[in-house]
Each structure stands twice: as structure tokens, then as C-alpha cells.
Coordinates of C-alpha atoms and ligand atoms in Angstrom, one line a residue:
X86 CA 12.6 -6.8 -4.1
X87 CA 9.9 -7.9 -6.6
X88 CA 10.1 -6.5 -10.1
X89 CA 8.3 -7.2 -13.3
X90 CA 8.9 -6.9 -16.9
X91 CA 5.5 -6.3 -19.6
X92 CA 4.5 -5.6 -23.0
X93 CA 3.0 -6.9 -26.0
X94 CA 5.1 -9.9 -27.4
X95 CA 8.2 -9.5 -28.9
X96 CA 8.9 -6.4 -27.2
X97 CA 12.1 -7.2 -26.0
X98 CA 11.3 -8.3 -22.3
X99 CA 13.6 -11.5 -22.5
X100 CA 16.4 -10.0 -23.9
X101 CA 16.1 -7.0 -21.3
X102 CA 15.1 -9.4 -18.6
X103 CA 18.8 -11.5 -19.4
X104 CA 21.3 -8.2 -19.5
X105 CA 19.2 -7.0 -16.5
X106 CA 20.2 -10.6 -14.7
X107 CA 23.9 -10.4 -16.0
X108 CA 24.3 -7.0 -14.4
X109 CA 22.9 -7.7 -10.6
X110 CA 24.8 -10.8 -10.3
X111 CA 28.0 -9.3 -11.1
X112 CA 27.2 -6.6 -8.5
X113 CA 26.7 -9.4 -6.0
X114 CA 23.2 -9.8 -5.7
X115 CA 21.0 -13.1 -5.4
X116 CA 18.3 -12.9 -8.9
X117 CA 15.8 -15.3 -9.3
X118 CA 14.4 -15.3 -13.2
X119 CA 10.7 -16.7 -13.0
X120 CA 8.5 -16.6 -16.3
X121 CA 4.8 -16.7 -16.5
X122 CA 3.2 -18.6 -17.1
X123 CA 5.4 -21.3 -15.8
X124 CA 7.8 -21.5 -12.6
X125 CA 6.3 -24.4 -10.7
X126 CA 5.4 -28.3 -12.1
X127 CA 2.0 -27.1 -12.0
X128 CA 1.9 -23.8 -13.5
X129 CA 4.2 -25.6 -16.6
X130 CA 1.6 -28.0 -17.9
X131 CA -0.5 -24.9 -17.5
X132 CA 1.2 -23.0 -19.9
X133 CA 1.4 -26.0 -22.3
X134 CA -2.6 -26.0 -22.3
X135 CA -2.8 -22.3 -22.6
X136 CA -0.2 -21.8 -25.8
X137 CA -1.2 -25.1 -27.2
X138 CA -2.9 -23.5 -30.7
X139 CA -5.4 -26.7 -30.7
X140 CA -6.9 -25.3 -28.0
X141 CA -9.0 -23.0 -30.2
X142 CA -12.2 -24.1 -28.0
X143 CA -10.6 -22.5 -25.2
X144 CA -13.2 -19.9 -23.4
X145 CA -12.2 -16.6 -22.4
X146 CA -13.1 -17.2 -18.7
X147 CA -10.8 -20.8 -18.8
X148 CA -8.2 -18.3 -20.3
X149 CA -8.4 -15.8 -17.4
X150 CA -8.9 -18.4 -14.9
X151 CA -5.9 -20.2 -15.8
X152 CA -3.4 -17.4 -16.4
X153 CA -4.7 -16.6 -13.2
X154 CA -4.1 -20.7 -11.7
X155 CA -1.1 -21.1 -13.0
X156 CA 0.2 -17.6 -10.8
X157 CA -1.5 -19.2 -7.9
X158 CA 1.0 -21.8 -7.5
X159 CA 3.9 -19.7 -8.4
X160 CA 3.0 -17.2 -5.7
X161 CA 2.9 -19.5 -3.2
X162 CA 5.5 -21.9 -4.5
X163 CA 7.6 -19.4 -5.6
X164 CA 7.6 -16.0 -5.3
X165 CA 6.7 -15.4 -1.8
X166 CA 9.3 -18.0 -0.2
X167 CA 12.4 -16.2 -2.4
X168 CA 10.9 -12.7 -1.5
X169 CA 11.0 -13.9 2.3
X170 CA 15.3 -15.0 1.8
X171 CA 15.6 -11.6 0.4
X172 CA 15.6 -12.5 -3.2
X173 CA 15.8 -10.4 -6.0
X174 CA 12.7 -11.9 -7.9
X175 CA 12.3 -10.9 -11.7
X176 CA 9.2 -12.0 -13.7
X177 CA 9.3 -12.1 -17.3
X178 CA 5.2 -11.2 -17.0
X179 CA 2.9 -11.2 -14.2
X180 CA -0.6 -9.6 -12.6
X181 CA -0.4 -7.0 -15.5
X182 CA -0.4 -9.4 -18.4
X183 CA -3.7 -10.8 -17.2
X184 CA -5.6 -7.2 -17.4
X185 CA -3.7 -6.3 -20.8
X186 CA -4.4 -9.0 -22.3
X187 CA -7.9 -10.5 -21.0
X188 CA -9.5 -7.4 -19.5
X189 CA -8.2 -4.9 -22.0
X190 CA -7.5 -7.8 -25.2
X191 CA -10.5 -10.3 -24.5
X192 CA -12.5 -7.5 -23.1
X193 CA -13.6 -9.3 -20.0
X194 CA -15.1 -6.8 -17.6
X195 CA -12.3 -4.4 -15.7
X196 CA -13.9 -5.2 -12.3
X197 CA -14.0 -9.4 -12.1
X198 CA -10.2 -9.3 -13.8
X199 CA -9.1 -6.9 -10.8
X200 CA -10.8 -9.8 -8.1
X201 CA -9.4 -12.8 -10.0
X202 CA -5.9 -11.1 -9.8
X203 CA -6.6 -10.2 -6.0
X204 CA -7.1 -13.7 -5.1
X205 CA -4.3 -14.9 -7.3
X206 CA -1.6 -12.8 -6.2
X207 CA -2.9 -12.7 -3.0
X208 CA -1.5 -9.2 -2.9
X209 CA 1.8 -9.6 -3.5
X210 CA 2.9 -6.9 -6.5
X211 CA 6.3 -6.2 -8.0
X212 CA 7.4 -2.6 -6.5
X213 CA 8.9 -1.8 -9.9
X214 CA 7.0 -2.8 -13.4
X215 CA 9.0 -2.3 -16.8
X216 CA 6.4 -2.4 -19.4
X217 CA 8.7 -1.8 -22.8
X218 CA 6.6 -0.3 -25.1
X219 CA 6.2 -1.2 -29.3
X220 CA 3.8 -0.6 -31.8
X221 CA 1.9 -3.2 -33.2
X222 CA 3.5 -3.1 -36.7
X223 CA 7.1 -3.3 -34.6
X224 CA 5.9 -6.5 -33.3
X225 CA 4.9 -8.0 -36.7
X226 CA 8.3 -7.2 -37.9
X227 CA 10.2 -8.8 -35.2
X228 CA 7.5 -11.5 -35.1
X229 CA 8.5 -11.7 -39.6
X230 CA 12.4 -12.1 -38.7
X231 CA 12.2 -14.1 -35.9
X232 CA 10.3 -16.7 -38.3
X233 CA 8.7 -18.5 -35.1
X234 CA 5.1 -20.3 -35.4
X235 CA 2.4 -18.3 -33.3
X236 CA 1.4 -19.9 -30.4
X237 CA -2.8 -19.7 -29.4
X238 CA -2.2 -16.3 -27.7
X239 CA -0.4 -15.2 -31.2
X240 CA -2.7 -15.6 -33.0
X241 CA -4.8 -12.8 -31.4
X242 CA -5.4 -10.3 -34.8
X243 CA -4.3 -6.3 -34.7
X244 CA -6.9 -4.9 -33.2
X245 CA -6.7 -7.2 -30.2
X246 CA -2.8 -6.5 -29.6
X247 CA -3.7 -2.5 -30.4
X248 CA -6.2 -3.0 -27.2
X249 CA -3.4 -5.3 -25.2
X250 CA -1.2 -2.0 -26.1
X251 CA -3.8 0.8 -24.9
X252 CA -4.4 -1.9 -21.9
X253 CA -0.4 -1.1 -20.9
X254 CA -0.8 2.6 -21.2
X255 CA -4.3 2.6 -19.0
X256 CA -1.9 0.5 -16.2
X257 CA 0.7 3.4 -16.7
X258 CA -2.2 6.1 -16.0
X259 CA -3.2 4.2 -12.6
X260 CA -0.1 3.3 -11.2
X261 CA 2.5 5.9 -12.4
X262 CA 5.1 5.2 -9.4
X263 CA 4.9 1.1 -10.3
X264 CA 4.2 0.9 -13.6
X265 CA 7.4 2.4 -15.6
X266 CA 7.0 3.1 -19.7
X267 CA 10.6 2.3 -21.6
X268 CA 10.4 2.9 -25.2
X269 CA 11.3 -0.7 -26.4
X270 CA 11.9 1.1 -30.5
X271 CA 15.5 2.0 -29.2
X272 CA 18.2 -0.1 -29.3
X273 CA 18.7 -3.6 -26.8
X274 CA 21.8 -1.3 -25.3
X275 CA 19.6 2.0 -24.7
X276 CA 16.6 0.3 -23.6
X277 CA 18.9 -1.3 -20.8
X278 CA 20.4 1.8 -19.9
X279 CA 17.0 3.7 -19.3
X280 CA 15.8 0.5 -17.0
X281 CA 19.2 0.9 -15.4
X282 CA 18.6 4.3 -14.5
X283 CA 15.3 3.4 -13.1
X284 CA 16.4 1.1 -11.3
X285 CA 19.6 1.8 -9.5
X286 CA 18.9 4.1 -6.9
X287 CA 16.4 1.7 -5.6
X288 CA 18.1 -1.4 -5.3
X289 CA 18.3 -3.4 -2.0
X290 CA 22.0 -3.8 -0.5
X291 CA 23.8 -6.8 -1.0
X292 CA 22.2 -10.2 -0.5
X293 CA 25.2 -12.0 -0.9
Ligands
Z5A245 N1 -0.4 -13.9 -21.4 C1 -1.7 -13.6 -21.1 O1 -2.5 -13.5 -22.1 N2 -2.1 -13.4 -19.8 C2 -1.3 -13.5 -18.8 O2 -1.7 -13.3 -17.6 C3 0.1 -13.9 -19.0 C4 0.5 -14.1 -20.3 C5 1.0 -14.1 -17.9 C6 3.1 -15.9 -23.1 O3 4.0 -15.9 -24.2 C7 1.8 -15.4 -23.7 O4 0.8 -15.4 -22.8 C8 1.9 -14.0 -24.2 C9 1.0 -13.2 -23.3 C10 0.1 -14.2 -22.7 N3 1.3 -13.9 -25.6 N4 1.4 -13.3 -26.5 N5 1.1 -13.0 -27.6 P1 5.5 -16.3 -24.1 O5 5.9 -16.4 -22.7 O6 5.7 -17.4 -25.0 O7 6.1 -15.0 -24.9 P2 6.1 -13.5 -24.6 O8 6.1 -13.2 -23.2 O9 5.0 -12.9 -25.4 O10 7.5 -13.0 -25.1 P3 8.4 -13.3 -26.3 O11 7.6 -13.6 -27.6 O12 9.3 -14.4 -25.9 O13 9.1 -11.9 -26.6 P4 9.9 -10.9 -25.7 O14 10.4 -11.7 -24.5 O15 9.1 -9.7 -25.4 O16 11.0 -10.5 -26.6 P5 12.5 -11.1 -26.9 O17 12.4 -12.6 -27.0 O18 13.5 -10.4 -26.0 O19 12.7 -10.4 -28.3 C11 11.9 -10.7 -29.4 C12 12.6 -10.5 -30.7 O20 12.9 -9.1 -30.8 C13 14.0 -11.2 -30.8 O21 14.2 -11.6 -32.1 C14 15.0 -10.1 -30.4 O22 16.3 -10.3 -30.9 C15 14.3 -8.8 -30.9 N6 14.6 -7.6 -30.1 C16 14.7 -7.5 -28.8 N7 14.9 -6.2 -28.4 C17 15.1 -5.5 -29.6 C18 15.4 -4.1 -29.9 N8 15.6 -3.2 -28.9 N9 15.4 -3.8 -31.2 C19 15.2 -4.7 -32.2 N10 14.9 -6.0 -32.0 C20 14.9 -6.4 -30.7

């Protein structure tokens, strides 16, 4: 079973992703955590050029193209071999990040973003998508506590992340049975109780 966690940053994806991790394995089942971008040697140096804030030169079409590279590799490196020995694959991130953030965000056109992630993906889509949903001022306040420096796709300014958001809730609209809205303002322990409940009943048996 493929899932998929989303949402703008600091929504509490890792944190959910970890419990979420914790709680399969103690019921027995094989979980592979994968991140995007990342997961493979290639898709790592990647995501070192794509956060790396001296990129500022970067193009919008390099952006998409190597969000889009990087999941490539991991697709067929990765994700499709685990899925085949019955796996449990989670993905902190994946196809949905890439129209939130550079169809929706960027504002490259819907229709080429849908083909790149065709290719990219080569079809293979989580049956379950958590997207935890915050505002925008939420994730300035984590972002304020957290005291982290912003990486290249941080720096985006409010309005972008307000369009990443609406992007998330047009994805919602489309694909109601996939794409699953958590309120991510409750607390870490409620947030993974509603995901829990989402996701129990369909679980694979056993893997182990
Ligand atoms: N990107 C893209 O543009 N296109 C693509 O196709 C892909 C990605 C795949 C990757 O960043 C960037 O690439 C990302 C999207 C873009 N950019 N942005 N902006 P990343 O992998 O470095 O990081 P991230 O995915 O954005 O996640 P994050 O910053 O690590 O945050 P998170 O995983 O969503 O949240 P967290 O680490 O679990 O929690 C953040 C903080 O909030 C932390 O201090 C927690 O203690 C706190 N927290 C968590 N839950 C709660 C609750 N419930 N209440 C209060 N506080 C909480």
C-alpha cells in the first residue's frame, strides 16, 4: 500500500509521518519512510541543488523538471520494487507537492504540470493522500519557534504559500476518495487519531 503525506511546510507531516511509522510496526507491518525529494543517491544531490538558497537563478521550469527528476529515480529505484514485496511505502511528499507548489505556487500552466507528473510517476499514485492542512500565519509561527534558516523553497512570500494552500484544497475537490483533508491546527495526538481512523479499515494484512 502506497500512501502519501502533504501540506504547506511546517504542517506537521514529519511528526505525523513518525507516530504514523511507530504505530504499523508495532502492529507487525513492513513501513518504508521515503521523503521527497530524496530517497535514491541521485534524487539526494537533487534536493541539495533544489533547497540550496544560492540557487536564486533557478528557473521555474528547472524547478518543475527537477522535483519531477529527482521522483523519477525514486519511482523506479524505490517505490515500485518495495510496492512489488508488499511494502507499506509512506512518502513524506510526492506527485501533489509538484502541482501545489509549481502549478498552483509558480503558476506554471495546470496542463504541462499534470504530463510532467504522468511521465514521472509513471502512474504509480498513493491510494491514500493525508494533506494536513494550516493557515499561512500557523506556518510562520511554527516556522518563528522553530528558529530554522529558510531554505530556497522558504523563501516563497505569503501570497505564494496562500496559492500552495488553495492548490491542496483544488486537489481535495478532484480527488475526494485519495486526497484526505486533516486539520493540522489540532494537537500532534488528535491529528494522529483522525489519520488513524482514516486509515485503519483499509490497511493491508500482515506483511510480516
Ligand atoms: N517541494 C516542491 O516545491 N515541489 C515538489 O514536488 C516537492 C517539494 C516534492 C521540501 O522541503 C520543499 O520542497 C518544500 C516543498 C518543496 N518546501 N517548502 N517550503 P523539506 O523536505 O525540507 O521540508 P517540508 O516538507 O516543507 O517539511 P518540514 O518543514 O520539515 O515540516 P513538516 O514535516 O510539515 O512539519 P514537522 O517537521 O513535523 O513540524 C514542523 C514544526 O511544527 C515542528 O516544530 C513541530 O514540533 C511543530 N508541530 C508539528 N505538529 C504540530 C501541531 N499539531 N501543533 C503544533 N505544532 C506542531
Amino acid at each position: 500500500m502506497f500512501i502519501s503525506f502533504e501540506g504547506i511546510d511546517c504542517c506537521g507531516k514529519t511528526t505525523q509521518v513518525a507516530l504514523l511509522i511507530e504505530r504499523l510496526q508495532s502492529l507487525g507491518h513492513r513501513v518504508l519512510l521515503l521523503r521527497e525529494p530524496g530517497g535514491t543517491t541521485i534524487s539526494e544531490k537533487i534536493r541539495e541543488i533544489l533547497l540550496d538558497k544560492r540557487n536564486l537563478k533557478m528557473t521555474q521550469i528547472s524547478e518543475l523538471l527537477l522535483f519531477s527528476a529527482s521522483r523519477s529515480q525514486l519511482v523506479n529505484e524505490v517505490i515500485k520494487p518495495a510496492l512489488q514485496q508488499r511494502s507499506i511505502v509512506i512518502c513524506d511528499r510526492y506527485v501533489d507537492s509538484t502541482t501545489a507548489y509549481q502549478g498552483y505556487g509558480r503558476g506554471l500552466p495546470l496542463g504541462a504540470v499534470k504530463t510532467i507528473n504522468r511521465v514521472a510517476t509513471m502512474d504509480v499514485m498513493p491510494a491514500l493522500t493525508f494533506f494536513i492542512d494550516i493557515t499561512v500565519k500557523e506556518m510562520h509561527e511554527r516556522r518563528r519557534a522553530s528558529r530554522q534558516e529558510a531554505d530556497r523553497m522558504e523563501m516563497g512570500t505569503e501570497e505564494f504559500f496562500q496559492r500552495v494552500r488553495e492548490g491542496y484544497h483544488a486537489i481535495a475537490q478532484e480527488e475526494p476518495e485519495r486526497f484526505t483533508v486533516i486539520n493540522g491546527l489540532q494537537t500532534v495526538e488528535a491529528v494522529q487519531e483522525e489519520i488513524w481512523r482514516r486509515l485503519e479499515g483499509r490497511l493491508p494484512e500482515r506483511n510480516d
